[in-house]
Each structure stands twice: as C-alpha cells, then as structure tokens.
Coordinates of C-alpha atoms in Angstrom, one line a residue:
Chain A
X133 CA 100.2 45.1 119.0
X134 CA 103.9 44.5 118.3
X135 CA 103.1 43.9 114.7
X136 CA 101.3 47.2 114.4
X137 CA 104.2 49.0 116.1
X138 CA 106.8 47.5 113.7
X139 CA 104.6 48.4 110.8
X140 CA 104.3 52.0 112.1
X141 CA 108.0 52.2 112.6
X142 CA 108.7 50.9 109.1
X143 CA 106.2 53.4 107.7
X144 CA 108.0 56.2 109.6
X145 CA 111.3 55.2 108.3
X146 CA 110.0 55.0 104.8
X147 CA 108.5 58.5 105.2
X148 CA 111.9 59.9 106.4
X149 CA 113.7 58.2 103.6
X150 CA 111.3 59.6 101.0
X151 CA 111.6 63.1 102.4
X152 CA 115.0 63.4 100.8
X153 CA 113.4 64.1 97.5
X154 CA 110.4 66.0 98.6
X155 CA 109.7 69.6 99.4
X156 CA 106.8 71.8 100.4
X157 CA 105.6 74.8 98.6
X158 CA 103.1 77.2 100.3
X159 CA 101.1 79.9 98.6
X160 CA 97.7 81.6 98.9
X161 CA 95.5 79.0 97.4
X162 CA 92.8 79.6 94.8
X163 CA 93.5 80.3 91.1
X164 CA 97.0 81.7 91.9
X165 CA 98.3 78.6 93.5
X166 CA 96.7 76.4 90.9
X167 CA 98.6 78.4 88.2
X168 CA 101.8 78.1 90.3
X169 CA 101.4 74.3 90.6
X170 CA 100.7 73.9 86.9
X171 CA 103.4 76.3 85.7
X172 CA 106.2 75.6 88.2
X173 CA 105.7 72.5 90.3
X174 CA 104.6 70.0 87.7
X175 CA 107.5 70.7 85.2
X176 CA 110.0 70.9 88.1
X177 CA 108.9 67.5 89.4
X178 CA 109.3 66.0 86.0
X179 CA 112.7 67.4 85.4
X180 CA 114.3 67.1 88.8
X181 CA 112.4 64.1 90.3
X182 CA 111.8 66.1 93.4
X183 CA 108.2 65.9 94.6
X184 CA 106.6 69.2 95.4
X185 CA 103.9 69.0 98.1
X186 CA 101.4 71.9 98.1
X187 CA 100.3 73.6 101.3
X188 CA 98.6 76.8 102.2
X189 CA 97.3 79.4 102.6
X190 CA 100.4 81.5 103.5
X191 CA 100.1 82.5 107.1
X192 CA 102.9 84.8 108.5
X193 CA 102.0 83.8 112.1
X194 CA 102.4 80.1 111.3
X195 CA 105.7 80.8 109.4
X196 CA 107.1 82.6 112.4
X197 CA 105.9 79.9 114.8
X198 CA 107.7 77.2 112.7
X199 CA 111.0 79.1 112.7
X200 CA 110.7 79.9 116.4
X201 CA 110.0 76.3 117.3
X202 CA 112.8 75.0 115.0
X203 CA 110.4 72.8 113.2
X204 CA 110.0 74.2 109.7
X205 CA 107.8 72.2 107.4
X206 CA 107.6 74.7 104.5
X207 CA 110.5 75.0 102.1
X208 CA 109.3 77.7 99.7
X209 CA 106.6 80.3 100.6
X210 CA 104.9 82.9 98.5
X211 CA 104.7 86.1 100.6
X212 CA 104.2 89.8 100.1
X213 CA 107.4 91.9 99.5
X214 CA 107.0 94.1 102.5
X215 CA 106.7 91.1 104.8
X216 CA 109.8 89.6 103.2
X217 CA 111.8 92.6 104.0
X218 CA 110.7 92.7 107.6
X219 CA 111.0 89.0 108.1
X220 CA 114.6 89.1 106.7
X221 CA 115.4 91.8 109.2
X222 CA 113.9 89.6 112.0
X223 CA 116.1 86.7 111.0
X224 CA 113.3 84.5 109.8
X225 CA 114.6 83.8 106.3
X226 CA 117.4 81.9 104.6
X227 CA 119.5 83.9 102.0
X228 CA 118.8 83.1 98.4
X229 CA 121.6 81.1 96.8
X230 CA 122.1 83.0 93.6
X231 CA 124.7 80.5 92.5
X232 CA 121.8 78.2 92.0
X233 CA 119.1 80.8 91.0
X234 CA 120.3 82.7 87.9
X235 CA 119.9 86.4 88.7
X236 CA 120.9 88.1 85.4
X237 CA 117.4 88.4 83.9
X238 CA 115.4 89.1 87.1
X239 CA 113.8 92.5 87.4
X240 CA 115.9 94.1 90.2
X241 CA 112.8 95.8 91.7
X242 CA 111.5 92.5 92.9
X243 CA 114.5 90.5 94.2
X244 CA 116.9 90.9 97.0
X245 CA 119.2 88.9 99.2
X246 CA 116.5 87.0 101.0
X247 CA 113.7 87.0 98.4
X248 CA 113.2 86.4 94.7
X249 CA 110.2 87.7 92.8
X250 CA 107.2 85.4 92.3
X251 CA 105.1 87.6 90.1
X252 CA 104.0 91.2 90.2
X253 CA 100.6 92.6 90.2
X254 CA 98.8 95.9 89.9
X255 CA 96.0 97.4 91.9
X256 CA 93.6 98.8 89.4
X257 CA 90.3 100.7 89.5
X258 CA 87.6 98.3 88.4
X259 CA 83.9 98.9 88.0
X260 CA 80.7 97.0 87.2
X261 CA 79.6 98.3 83.8
X262 CA 76.0 97.3 84.6
X263 CA 75.6 99.7 87.5
X264 CA 78.0 102.5 86.6
X265 CA 77.2 105.1 84.0
X266 CA 80.2 106.9 82.6
X267 CA 83.8 105.9 82.7
X268 CA 86.0 106.6 85.7
X269 CA 89.6 107.3 84.7
X270 CA 91.6 107.4 87.9
X271 CA 91.6 107.2 91.7
X272 CA 90.2 110.7 92.0
X273 CA 86.9 109.4 90.5
X274 CA 86.8 106.7 93.2
X275 CA 86.4 109.5 95.7
X276 CA 84.0 111.6 93.7
X277 CA 80.6 110.3 94.9
X278 CA 78.8 113.1 93.2
X279 CA 79.9 112.2 89.7
X280 CA 80.1 108.5 90.4
X281 CA 77.5 107.4 93.0
X282 CA 77.6 103.9 94.6
X283 CA 79.6 101.9 97.1
X284 CA 83.4 101.5 96.6
X285 CA 85.3 98.5 97.9
X286 CA 88.9 98.7 99.2
X287 CA 91.3 96.2 100.7
X288 CA 90.4 95.8 104.4
X289 CA 93.8 95.3 106.0
X290 CA 96.7 97.7 106.7
X291 CA 98.7 97.0 103.6
X292 CA 100.3 99.0 100.7
X293 CA 97.6 100.5 98.4
X294 CA 94.7 102.3 100.0
X295 CA 96.8 105.1 101.6
X296 CA 98.6 105.7 98.4
X297 CA 95.2 105.8 96.5
X298 CA 93.8 108.3 98.9
X299 CA 96.9 110.6 98.5
X300 CA 96.9 110.3 94.7
X301 CA 93.1 111.1 94.7
X302 CA 93.9 114.2 96.8
X303 CA 96.3 115.4 94.2
X304 CA 99.7 114.3 95.6
X305 CA 102.0 113.7 92.6
X306 CA 103.2 110.1 92.2
X307 CA 106.9 111.0 92.9
X308 CA 106.0 112.7 96.1
X309 CA 104.0 109.9 97.7
X310 CA 106.7 108.8 100.2
X311 CA 107.0 109.4 103.0
X312 CA 103.3 108.8 103.3
X313 CA 101.3 111.7 104.7
X314 CA 98.9 109.7 106.9
X315 CA 97.0 112.7 108.2
X316 CA 96.2 113.8 104.7
X317 CA 95.3 110.3 103.6
X318 CA 92.9 109.6 106.4
X319 CA 91.3 113.0 106.0
X320 CA 90.7 112.1 102.4
X321 CA 89.3 108.7 103.3
X322 CA 87.0 110.3 105.8
X323 CA 85.1 112.0 102.9
X324 CA 83.9 108.6 101.6
X325 CA 84.0 106.5 104.7
X326 CA 80.3 105.7 104.7
X327 CA 80.5 104.6 101.1
X328 CA 83.2 102.1 101.7
X329 CA 82.6 98.3 101.7
X330 CA 85.8 96.4 102.6
X331 CA 87.0 93.2 101.0
X332 CA 89.2 90.9 103.0
X333 CA 90.2 88.5 100.2
X334 CA 90.4 88.3 96.5
X335 CA 87.2 86.2 96.1
X336 CA 85.3 88.7 98.1
X337 CA 86.5 91.6 95.9
X338 CA 85.3 89.7 92.8
X339 CA 81.9 88.9 94.4
X340 CA 81.3 92.5 95.4
X341 CA 82.0 93.9 92.0
X342 CA 80.3 91.1 90.0
X343 CA 77.1 91.4 92.0
X344 CA 77.1 95.2 91.8
X345 CA 77.1 95.4 95.6
X346 CA 80.0 97.7 95.1
X347 CA 80.0 99.8 92.0
X348 CA 83.8 100.5 92.1
X349 CA 86.7 98.7 93.6
X350 CA 90.4 98.6 94.1
X351 CA 91.2 95.1 92.8
X352 CA 94.2 93.0 92.0
X353 CA 94.5 93.0 88.2
X354 CA 94.5 89.2 88.1
X355 CA 91.2 89.1 89.8
X356 CA 89.7 91.5 87.3
X357 CA 91.3 89.4 84.5
X358 CA 89.6 86.3 85.9
X359 CA 86.2 88.1 86.1
X360 CA 86.5 89.2 82.5
X361 CA 87.5 85.6 81.5
X362 CA 84.2 84.5 83.1
X363 CA 82.3 87.0 81.0
X364 CA 81.5 89.5 83.7
X365 CA 81.1 93.0 82.3
X366 CA 83.8 94.8 84.2
X367 CA 85.6 98.0 83.3
X368 CA 89.2 98.7 84.2
X369 CA 91.2 101.9 84.5
X370 CA 94.9 101.3 84.3
X371 CA 95.8 104.9 84.8
X372 CA 97.9 105.2 88.0
X373 CA 97.9 101.4 88.5
X374 CA 99.9 100.5 91.6
X375 CA 102.4 97.7 91.3
X376 CA 103.9 95.5 94.0
X377 CA 105.3 92.1 94.0
X378 CA 104.9 88.8 95.7
X379 CA 108.2 87.1 96.4
X380 CA 109.3 83.6 97.1
X381 CA 111.3 83.0 100.3
X382 CA 112.9 80.1 102.1
X383 CA 112.1 80.1 105.9
X384 CA 115.1 79.8 108.2
X385 CA 115.9 76.2 109.0
X386 CA 113.9 74.8 106.0
X387 CA 114.6 71.1 105.8
X388 CA 115.0 70.8 102.1
X389 CA 117.0 74.0 101.3
X390 CA 118.9 72.6 98.3
X391 CA 115.7 71.4 96.7
X392 CA 114.1 74.8 97.5
X393 CA 116.8 76.7 95.7
X394 CA 116.5 74.4 92.6
X395 CA 112.7 75.1 92.7
X396 CA 113.3 78.8 92.9
X397 CA 115.5 78.6 89.8
X398 CA 112.8 76.8 87.9
X399 CA 110.0 79.1 89.1
X400 CA 111.9 82.3 88.1
X401 CA 113.1 80.9 84.8
X402 CA 111.8 82.6 81.6
X403 CA 109.6 79.6 80.8
X404 CA 108.2 79.2 84.4
X405 CA 107.4 82.9 84.6
X406 CA 105.9 83.0 81.1
X407 CA 103.6 80.0 81.8
X408 CA 102.5 81.4 85.1
X409 CA 101.9 84.9 83.7
X410 CA 99.8 83.5 80.9
X411 CA 97.6 81.5 83.3
X412 CA 97.1 84.2 85.9
X413 CA 97.3 87.6 84.2
X414 CA 100.0 88.7 86.7
X415 CA 103.3 89.9 85.3
X416 CA 106.6 88.0 85.1
X417 CA 109.5 89.1 87.1
X418 CA 111.9 87.6 84.6
X419 CA 112.6 90.1 81.8
X420 CA 113.0 87.3 79.2
X421 CA 109.6 85.7 79.9
X422 CA 107.5 87.9 77.7
X423 CA 109.3 86.7 74.6
X424 CA 107.9 83.3 75.3
X425 CA 104.3 84.4 75.7
X426 CA 101.5 84.8 73.1
X427 CA 101.0 88.5 72.1
X428 CA 97.4 88.8 73.5
X429 CA 98.4 87.3 76.9
X430 CA 101.1 90.0 77.2
X431 CA 98.5 92.6 76.6
X432 CA 96.6 91.5 79.7
X433 CA 99.6 92.1 82.0
X434 CA 100.4 95.2 84.1
X435 CA 103.5 95.3 81.9
X436 CA 101.3 96.6 79.1
X437 CA 100.4 99.6 81.2
X438 CA 103.7 101.1 82.3
X439 CA 102.6 104.6 81.5
X440 CA 101.3 106.2 84.6
X441 CA 102.3 103.1 86.6
X442 CA 103.4 103.7 90.2
X443 CA 105.6 101.4 92.2
X444 CA 104.5 100.9 95.8
X445 CA 107.5 101.5 98.1
X446 CA 107.8 98.2 100.0
X447 CA 110.9 99.3 101.8
X448 CA 109.0 102.2 103.3
X449 CA 106.1 99.9 104.3
X450 CA 108.4 97.3 105.8
X451 CA 109.9 100.0 108.0
X452 CA 106.7 101.7 109.0
X453 CA 104.4 98.7 109.1
X454 CA 103.5 98.9 112.8
X455 CA 103.1 102.6 112.9
X456 CA 100.8 102.6 109.9
X457 CA 98.8 99.7 111.2
X458 CA 98.1 101.4 114.5
X459 CA 96.7 104.5 112.7
X460 CA 94.9 102.3 110.2
X461 CA 92.9 100.2 112.7
X462 CA 92.3 103.2 114.9
X463 CA 90.7 105.0 112.0
X464 CA 88.9 102.0 110.6
X465 CA 87.2 100.9 113.8
X466 CA 86.1 104.4 114.8
Chain B
X300 CA 82.0 75.3 139.8
X301 CA 79.1 75.9 142.2
X302 CA 76.5 76.1 139.5
X303 CA 74.1 73.4 140.7
X304 CA 71.7 74.3 137.9
X305 CA 74.2 73.2 135.4
X306 CA 75.0 69.9 136.8
X307 CA 72.2 68.2 135.0
X308 CA 73.3 69.3 131.6
X309 CA 77.0 68.8 132.3
X310 CA 79.1 65.9 130.8
X311 CA 78.6 62.6 132.4
X312 CA 79.4 63.0 136.1
X313 CA 82.7 61.5 137.3
X314 CA 82.7 59.0 140.1
X315 CA 83.4 60.7 143.4
X316 CA 86.6 58.7 144.0
X317 CA 89.6 61.1 143.7
X318 CA 91.9 58.5 142.2
X319 CA 89.7 57.8 139.2
X320 CA 89.4 61.5 138.4
X321 CA 93.1 61.7 137.7
X322 CA 93.0 61.0 133.9
X323 CA 90.3 63.7 133.5
X324 CA 92.3 66.2 135.5
X325 CA 95.4 65.4 133.5
X326 CA 93.4 66.0 130.3
X327 CA 92.1 69.3 131.6
X328 CA 95.6 70.3 132.6
X329 CA 97.0 69.4 129.2
X330 CA 94.3 70.9 127.0
X331 CA 93.2 73.9 129.1
X332 CA 95.6 75.0 131.8
X333 CA 98.8 74.6 129.9
X334 CA 97.7 76.7 126.9
X335 CA 96.3 79.4 129.1
X336 CA 99.5 79.6 131.1
X337 CA 101.5 79.7 127.9
X338 CA 99.2 82.5 126.7
X339 CA 99.7 84.5 129.9
X340 CA 103.5 84.0 129.8
X341 CA 103.7 85.1 126.2
X342 CA 101.7 88.2 126.9
X343 CA 104.2 89.3 129.6
X344 CA 107.5 88.2 127.9
X345 CA 107.1 88.9 124.2
X346 CA 108.9 90.9 122.9
X347 CA 110.5 91.6 126.3
X348 CA 109.5 90.9 130.0
X349 CA 107.0 93.5 131.4
X350 CA 103.5 94.7 131.2
X351 CA 104.0 96.8 128.1
X352 CA 101.5 94.7 126.1
X353 CA 98.8 95.4 128.6
X354 CA 99.7 99.1 128.6
X355 CA 99.4 99.2 124.8
X356 CA 96.1 97.3 125.0
X357 CA 94.4 99.6 127.4
X358 CA 96.2 102.7 126.2
X359 CA 95.1 102.4 122.6
X360 CA 91.6 103.5 121.9
X361 CA 91.4 101.0 119.1
X362 CA 91.6 97.9 121.3
X363 CA 89.3 99.3 123.9
X364 CA 86.8 100.2 121.2
X365 CA 87.1 96.7 119.7
X366 CA 86.5 95.2 123.2
X367 CA 83.4 97.2 123.7
X368 CA 82.1 96.3 120.2
X369 CA 82.7 92.7 120.9
X370 CA 80.6 92.8 124.1
X371 CA 77.9 94.9 122.3
X372 CA 77.6 92.5 119.5
X373 CA 77.6 89.5 121.8
X374 CA 74.9 91.1 123.9
X375 CA 72.7 92.0 121.0
X376 CA 73.1 88.5 119.4
X377 CA 72.3 86.8 122.7
X378 CA 69.2 88.9 123.3
X379 CA 67.8 88.4 119.8
X380 CA 68.7 84.7 119.9
X381 CA 66.6 84.2 123.1
X382 CA 63.7 86.1 121.6
X383 CA 63.7 84.0 118.5
X384 CA 64.5 80.7 120.1
X385 CA 61.9 80.8 122.9
X386 CA 58.8 80.3 120.7
X387 CA 60.5 77.7 118.7
X388 CA 61.6 75.8 121.8
X389 CA 58.1 76.1 123.3
X390 CA 56.6 74.7 120.1
X391 CA 59.1 71.8 120.2
X392 CA 58.3 71.1 123.8
X393 CA 54.5 70.8 123.3
X394 CA 54.6 69.2 119.9
X395 CA 53.9 65.5 119.5
X396 CA 57.2 63.7 119.6
X397 CA 56.9 62.4 116.0
X398 CA 56.8 66.0 114.6
X399 CA 59.2 67.2 117.2
X400 CA 62.0 64.9 116.0
X401 CA 61.5 66.1 112.4
X402 CA 61.9 69.7 113.5
X403 CA 64.8 68.8 115.7
X404 CA 66.4 67.0 112.7
X405 CA 66.1 70.2 110.6
X406 CA 67.7 72.3 113.3
X407 CA 70.6 69.8 113.8
X408 CA 71.1 69.5 110.1
X409 CA 71.6 73.2 109.7
X410 CA 74.3 73.0 112.5
X411 CA 76.1 70.4 110.5
X412 CA 76.3 72.4 107.3
X413 CA 79.7 74.1 106.8
X414 CA 79.8 77.4 108.7
X415 CA 81.6 79.3 105.9
X416 CA 79.0 78.1 103.3
X417 CA 76.2 79.3 105.5
X418 CA 77.8 82.6 106.1
X419 CA 78.4 83.2 102.4
X420 CA 74.8 82.3 101.7
X421 CA 73.7 85.0 104.1
X422 CA 76.1 87.4 102.3
X423 CA 74.3 86.7 99.0
X424 CA 70.9 87.0 100.6
X425 CA 71.5 90.2 102.6
X426 CA 73.4 92.4 100.2
X427 CA 71.9 95.5 98.5
X428 CA 71.4 93.5 95.3
X429 CA 70.4 90.4 97.2
X430 CA 67.2 88.4 97.3
X431 CA 65.7 90.1 100.3
X432 CA 66.2 93.7 99.1
X433 CA 65.1 92.8 95.6
X434 CA 61.9 91.2 96.9
X435 CA 61.1 94.1 99.2
X436 CA 61.7 96.6 96.4
X437 CA 59.8 94.5 93.9
X438 CA 56.8 94.5 96.3
X439 CA 57.1 98.2 96.6
X440 CA 57.6 98.1 100.4
X441 CA 60.9 99.9 100.2
X442 CA 62.4 102.2 97.5
X443 CA 66.0 102.1 98.6
X444 CA 67.8 98.9 99.5
X445 CA 68.0 98.3 103.2
X446 CA 71.6 98.3 104.6
X447 CA 71.5 94.7 105.9
X448 CA 75.2 93.8 105.5
X449 CA 78.6 95.1 106.6
X450 CA 77.0 96.5 109.8
X451 CA 75.6 95.4 113.1
X452 CA 72.4 94.2 111.5
X453 CA 74.3 91.8 109.2
X454 CA 76.4 90.4 112.0
X455 CA 73.3 90.0 114.2
X456 CA 71.3 88.2 111.6
X457 CA 74.1 85.8 110.6
X458 CA 75.2 85.1 114.2
X459 CA 71.6 84.6 115.5
X460 CA 71.0 82.1 112.8
X461 CA 74.2 80.2 113.7
X462 CA 73.6 80.4 117.5
X463 CA 69.9 79.3 117.5
X464 CA 70.5 75.6 118.0
X465 CA 72.6 76.3 121.0
X466 CA 69.8 78.3 122.5
X467 CA 66.9 76.0 121.5
X468 CA 68.4 72.8 122.8
X469 CA 68.8 73.7 126.4
X470 CA 65.5 75.6 126.4
X471 CA 63.6 72.7 125.1
X472 CA 65.0 70.6 127.9
X473 CA 63.9 73.0 130.5
X474 CA 60.5 73.7 129.0
X475 CA 59.7 70.0 128.6
X476 CA 60.4 69.5 132.3
X477 CA 57.7 72.0 133.2
X478 CA 54.4 70.4 134.1
X479 CA 51.8 71.7 131.7
X480 CA 49.3 71.4 134.6
X481 CA 50.8 74.5 136.2
X482 CA 49.7 76.5 133.1
X483 CA 46.3 75.0 133.2
X484 CA 46.1 75.8 136.9
X485 CA 47.1 79.4 136.2
X486 CA 44.3 79.7 133.6
X487 CA 41.8 78.2 136.0
X488 CA 42.8 80.9 138.5
X489 CA 42.0 83.5 135.9
X490 CA 45.4 84.3 134.5
X491 CA 45.4 85.5 130.9
X492 CA 47.8 83.6 128.6
X493 CA 50.3 86.5 128.9
X494 CA 50.1 86.5 132.7
X495 CA 50.5 82.8 132.8
X496 CA 53.6 83.2 130.6
X497 CA 55.0 86.0 132.6
X498 CA 54.4 84.7 136.1
X499 CA 54.6 80.9 135.5
X500 CA 56.4 79.8 132.4
X501 CA 59.1 82.5 132.2
X502 CA 60.3 82.1 135.8
X503 CA 60.3 78.3 135.5
X504 CA 62.2 78.4 132.3
X505 CA 64.9 80.8 133.5
X506 CA 67.5 78.2 134.1
X507 CA 67.2 77.1 130.4
X508 CA 67.4 80.7 129.2
X509 CA 70.4 81.3 131.5
X510 CA 72.2 78.2 130.3
X511 CA 71.6 78.8 126.6
X512 CA 72.2 82.6 126.9
X513 CA 75.5 82.1 128.6
X514 CA 76.6 79.6 126.0
X515 CA 75.6 81.9 123.1
X516 CA 77.1 84.9 124.7
X517 CA 80.5 83.2 125.4
X518 CA 80.6 81.6 122.0
X519 CA 79.7 85.0 120.4
X520 CA 82.6 86.8 122.2
X521 CA 85.2 84.7 120.3
X522 CA 83.4 84.5 117.0
X523 CA 85.4 85.0 113.9
X524 CA 84.2 84.0 110.4
X525 CA 80.6 85.4 110.5
X526 CA 81.4 88.9 111.9
X527 CA 84.4 89.1 109.6
X528 CA 82.3 88.5 106.5
X529 CA 79.0 90.1 107.4
X530 CA 80.2 93.0 109.6
X531 CA 81.8 96.3 108.9
X532 CA 85.0 97.6 110.3
X533 CA 83.2 99.9 112.8
X534 CA 81.9 96.9 114.6
X535 CA 85.0 94.7 114.2
X536 CA 85.2 92.0 116.8
X537 CA 88.1 91.1 118.9
X538 CA 88.8 87.7 117.3
X539 CA 89.4 89.4 114.0
X540 CA 91.7 92.0 115.5
X541 CA 93.7 89.3 117.3
X542 CA 94.1 87.4 114.1
X543 CA 95.4 90.5 112.3
X544 CA 97.8 91.3 115.2
X545 CA 99.2 87.8 115.3
X546 CA 99.1 86.7 111.6
X547 CA 100.0 89.9 109.9
X548 CA 101.7 92.2 112.3
X549 CA 103.4 89.2 114.1
X550 CA 102.9 91.0 117.4
X551 CA 102.2 87.8 119.4
X552 CA 102.7 89.4 122.8
X553 CA 99.9 91.9 122.1
X554 CA 97.6 89.3 120.6
X555 CA 98.2 87.0 123.6
X556 CA 97.4 89.9 126.0
X557 CA 94.2 90.7 124.2
X558 CA 93.2 87.0 124.2
X559 CA 94.0 86.7 127.9
X560 CA 91.9 89.7 128.9
X561 CA 89.0 88.4 126.9
X562 CA 89.3 85.1 128.6
X563 CA 89.4 86.6 132.1
X564 CA 86.4 88.9 131.4
X565 CA 84.5 85.9 130.0
X566 CA 85.3 83.8 133.1
X567 CA 84.3 86.6 135.4
X568 CA 81.0 87.0 133.6
X569 CA 80.4 83.3 133.8
X570 CA 81.0 83.3 137.5
X571 CA 78.7 86.2 138.1
X572 CA 75.9 84.7 136.1
X573 CA 76.2 81.3 137.8
X574 CA 75.9 83.1 141.1
X575 CA 72.9 85.1 140.0
X576 CA 71.1 82.1 138.5
X577 CA 71.9 80.0 141.5
X578 CA 70.6 82.7 143.8
X579 CA 67.4 83.1 141.9
X580 CA 66.7 79.5 141.8
X581 CA 67.2 79.3 145.5
X582 CA 64.9 82.2 146.0
X583 CA 62.3 80.7 143.6
X584 CA 61.9 77.9 146.1
X585 CA 61.8 75.0 143.7

C-alpha cells in the first residue's frame, strides 16, 4: 500500500514537473482541428519543445465553468468571434500579449485586444447538382420554392447568418443590414418554414446536401470544399457570401499563459496560416500568408470571392445575442 | 418510497440496521442531493438572487412550449413502446429458454451499441432519400416520400427503438411470473383469446407495464441526442433547449431553473404513478 502511494506521489510530481512545457489547445474537432494540429501544433512542438495537448470540442459552458472555478485546463481555445467579444466583456479572457504575437500583418477585422484571428470562413449557398435543375445565384433563390423546389437546410442555432440571409433575400441592401430588422427577417423565414431542415453541426450539413435530403443549404465554405474533394457533385454560389471569423483566445487564469502566447504567434504566422488554409479551405487572417500558398489553393478560399462579399457584424451580434436568441427560439419552436 | 411493487426489482435490499446504511446514504447525498441543491441554488442566485429565472421560464411562451413538447414526445414514445414491447415480451416469456436467451442476447446487444451510431443509422434509413422511402416508392406503394424525419414521427421511431429493452425486460419478468394455468382456466370457462388477454393477462401484467412505462417516460423526458438529430425544431425537447441555454447563451441560472422544474415535475409524476399502481394492486387483491 505504502509503495503504491509513494509511486502515485512520484507520478504526480513528475506530471507537475512536466506541465511546465505543456499546454492544451482546444478546438471543434473533425477536419478543422486535424488541420490545426498538423499546421500549427506539430511545427510549434518541434521548434519550441512545448508539447501541445489537444482537447475538444470547444464548449462555452465548460470554458465559463473553468474560469469561474479557478481551475482552467485549456490554454488556447478556438471560438467564434461574437462569443469572444462577449466573453471579453464578461471578464473571461486574458488579453493577447502583442509583444509576443506580431500584429503588423494580421487582418484588423479579425483581431482585437482579447482575441486573435484563427481563420475566416464564408457561409455560401451550396446545392446538390444531382437533385437541382438550374443554377441558383444568390440567397433570394433559396427562398424561391417555385423556381427551385426542394428542402433547404440552415444552421439550427441562434448565430450570425440565417437572419442576414433572410434580409438579403428580402431585398435589404448589404450595407443596410445592421441593425437587424428581426420582424422582417422572421416574416421572410415564415414563407419557407415548412421547407427548412435544420443542421446542427458541420457533418450534418454535409450529409444533408450529399444525400440530396436537402437540395440547397447554407454551408461553411470549408465543408463544401471537403465535399468537393470527396467527389460529391456540389454547386456553390459565392455571390453574397457571408464572412465571419473564428478567433483564438486564452481563458482567464490559463496555467500556461506564456506558452499560449508563443503558440498564438506560431498559429498566426504567415506559414502557419498558409498551411492551415491549404488544408482546410478556410482563409488566412495573416495578409502575408497567401504568398506562401499554391495558386490553386488560393482559388478555393473565400478570399478569391471578395466581390459581393459581406462581413457579418460580430460586434452587433455580441451586443444583441440574448435578445436575438429569445426571438429565434420563440419563432423556431412555434 | 412506498412503492411495494417496485421492491422486487430494486437494487439489492440493504440490511435493516440503520448503521450499515450510512455509506449508502452518504453516497446518495453526494451524488444526488448535493447536485440537486446546487442546481436549485444556482437557479435562484445566478445572475442575481431572486426568482427572475422562474419568471422568465414561465413568462416565455418558448419554454412553456418546449416543456409541453417534451411531455408530448415522452408520452407518445412511452405509449408506442408499450404497444411494441408487449408482444415481444410475451413471446420471450413463453419461449423455450434456449431460444429465449438468443433473443435476449440480440436485444441486449443492440443496447450496447453506441447510441450516436444507432441514431445516425436511423437518420440514413428514415430520410426522404433513405432506404425505407426508396423501397416504398420502388414498390409503388407511395409516390411522394413520407416525411419520416425531422418531425414527431422521426423522434418516436428512433426513441422507441432505443427504449424497447427498458420496456421489454421488466415486462418479461412480470409475464413469466404469471401462471399459464390462469389463461387455460379462462379458455376453459369460455373466454376468447382476446377476453383472456383483456381480463386476465393484461391486469396481471400491469405492474410490469407500469414499471417499464415509468422508466421509459422518465428517461424520455431528459433525452438529448436522438430527438436532436431526428426531430425538428417545432418539437424540440427540453434537454436540447437547456444545452443551448447553458453552453451557448451562458445563461446558467435559466438553464438550472428549467432543469429543476423538469426534475420536480418528473418526481411528482413518479409519486402519483407509484400511488396509482400501488392502489390498483391492492384493489386487484393479489
């Protein structure tokens, strides 16, 4: 018994000692986190000697619980921008140390005091070419069930995207989207409510489109990219593609803050961003990254479709999250 | 609990001595009472002390609707599960033991397969372009695909499938305990098979139906994965709503309040049912 105890103690001590050059990175799992591990964590481990433990999926409730309990086991977390803005306001985040993370080449749209861009994506209109005749060109077509019959799939949760799509389809000009006219958006959504199938996660969105269960969908461009790589016959309309970013944050009280900042520097470097963008089809937030990418990989990025591109206003969402969510779920469950 | 009919199926009875029950009580306290009290506290203190979370809960049509949906889905699932499980359980009860254990094995095996995998499998089977709709259309039975998924039908099919073992097992126990001679006696007295079922078998198997039904109903109330994947938003269940409230909106107070109300309602139903079943058993004069 005593022997076992001593052994345990020694093990514990060793674990504590080893922690000094370890850190935990948390993201959404799946192909995205695989790309992050390969493009950021592996080279960072090699160059710094700091081991990067992978965890996930990102869970905002868990993150808040860790900070509240003062026992934070995540050092860098990939989150959505609107969450980062709200979390910073609630005091859940450490400020980014821009003395360690070079800021000069970062796209200013996607970085702030408490968050640095991870990658940016676009919501695009995708369709299954096997079930759809004709070629939809914009969000208005997604609401035109006469011209384009079939089910449409949208993101299930109260998050930036669907409201904007409804307003654009209803004829609101892109520069007049905010403040969001929720009444108008829900009225527009009412017109196709019975034709909507909701997707709750990226894999589900791919499954719905690939199987033809939904003819059209609002998908993350990286998910469409992956479907096309797999040889699925999927069409994409980039017109009015809606961009938003994921960002990397450091939770308040993270145990390995110094390592975390060094990791952020590596992840947002031109090389780290270029490698990730090539693997995922999501765009780099470092403006120097594209120069390091093969030309055809650049073509697959939202960056290649800046014409008609619309930025989702994450500040607006961060501020009106609760109010929009209340309306959203009231409408959805009716 | 006063439910004498449940004693037989409960976990190994503790010795009557109060001292030896202490570790068990401690465990119950740690794993059941402490979390529930914490939940209750959170619901009246987060973000500030007061009952505002409960006011929001009952004041918002959304939560009330989701509550009602949850009970509707759980009721439908329980009813269908009983209907499907009963013949299976009866077959198992009268089968020779050698066959019975094989069928049992199949039922248990399905329980041990990963829940998410089974739910995704149903998703593939039930969708408009799925095997079931394709087969029916190929046979010319239907011309438009049936809406089997993202609605109440989808949730019911998926959940009944998952709940079946929890209904079959207690039912088999009860049915096996019924003396087959009673049915033969009924037949000799001139009862048709249906009469024998209605007046002999069904009343005698009620405790099993009640035990299984209660278990299925209570488990259904808190179900998450299957309704989230096979249901639509108009029959969203409470577990999914709570998950969103806590994980995404970070409104822990409201989430706790919703969870606490669900718990209280569940326990109330449990108490009522125990009382009803207990009374009926007493009236049945076993």
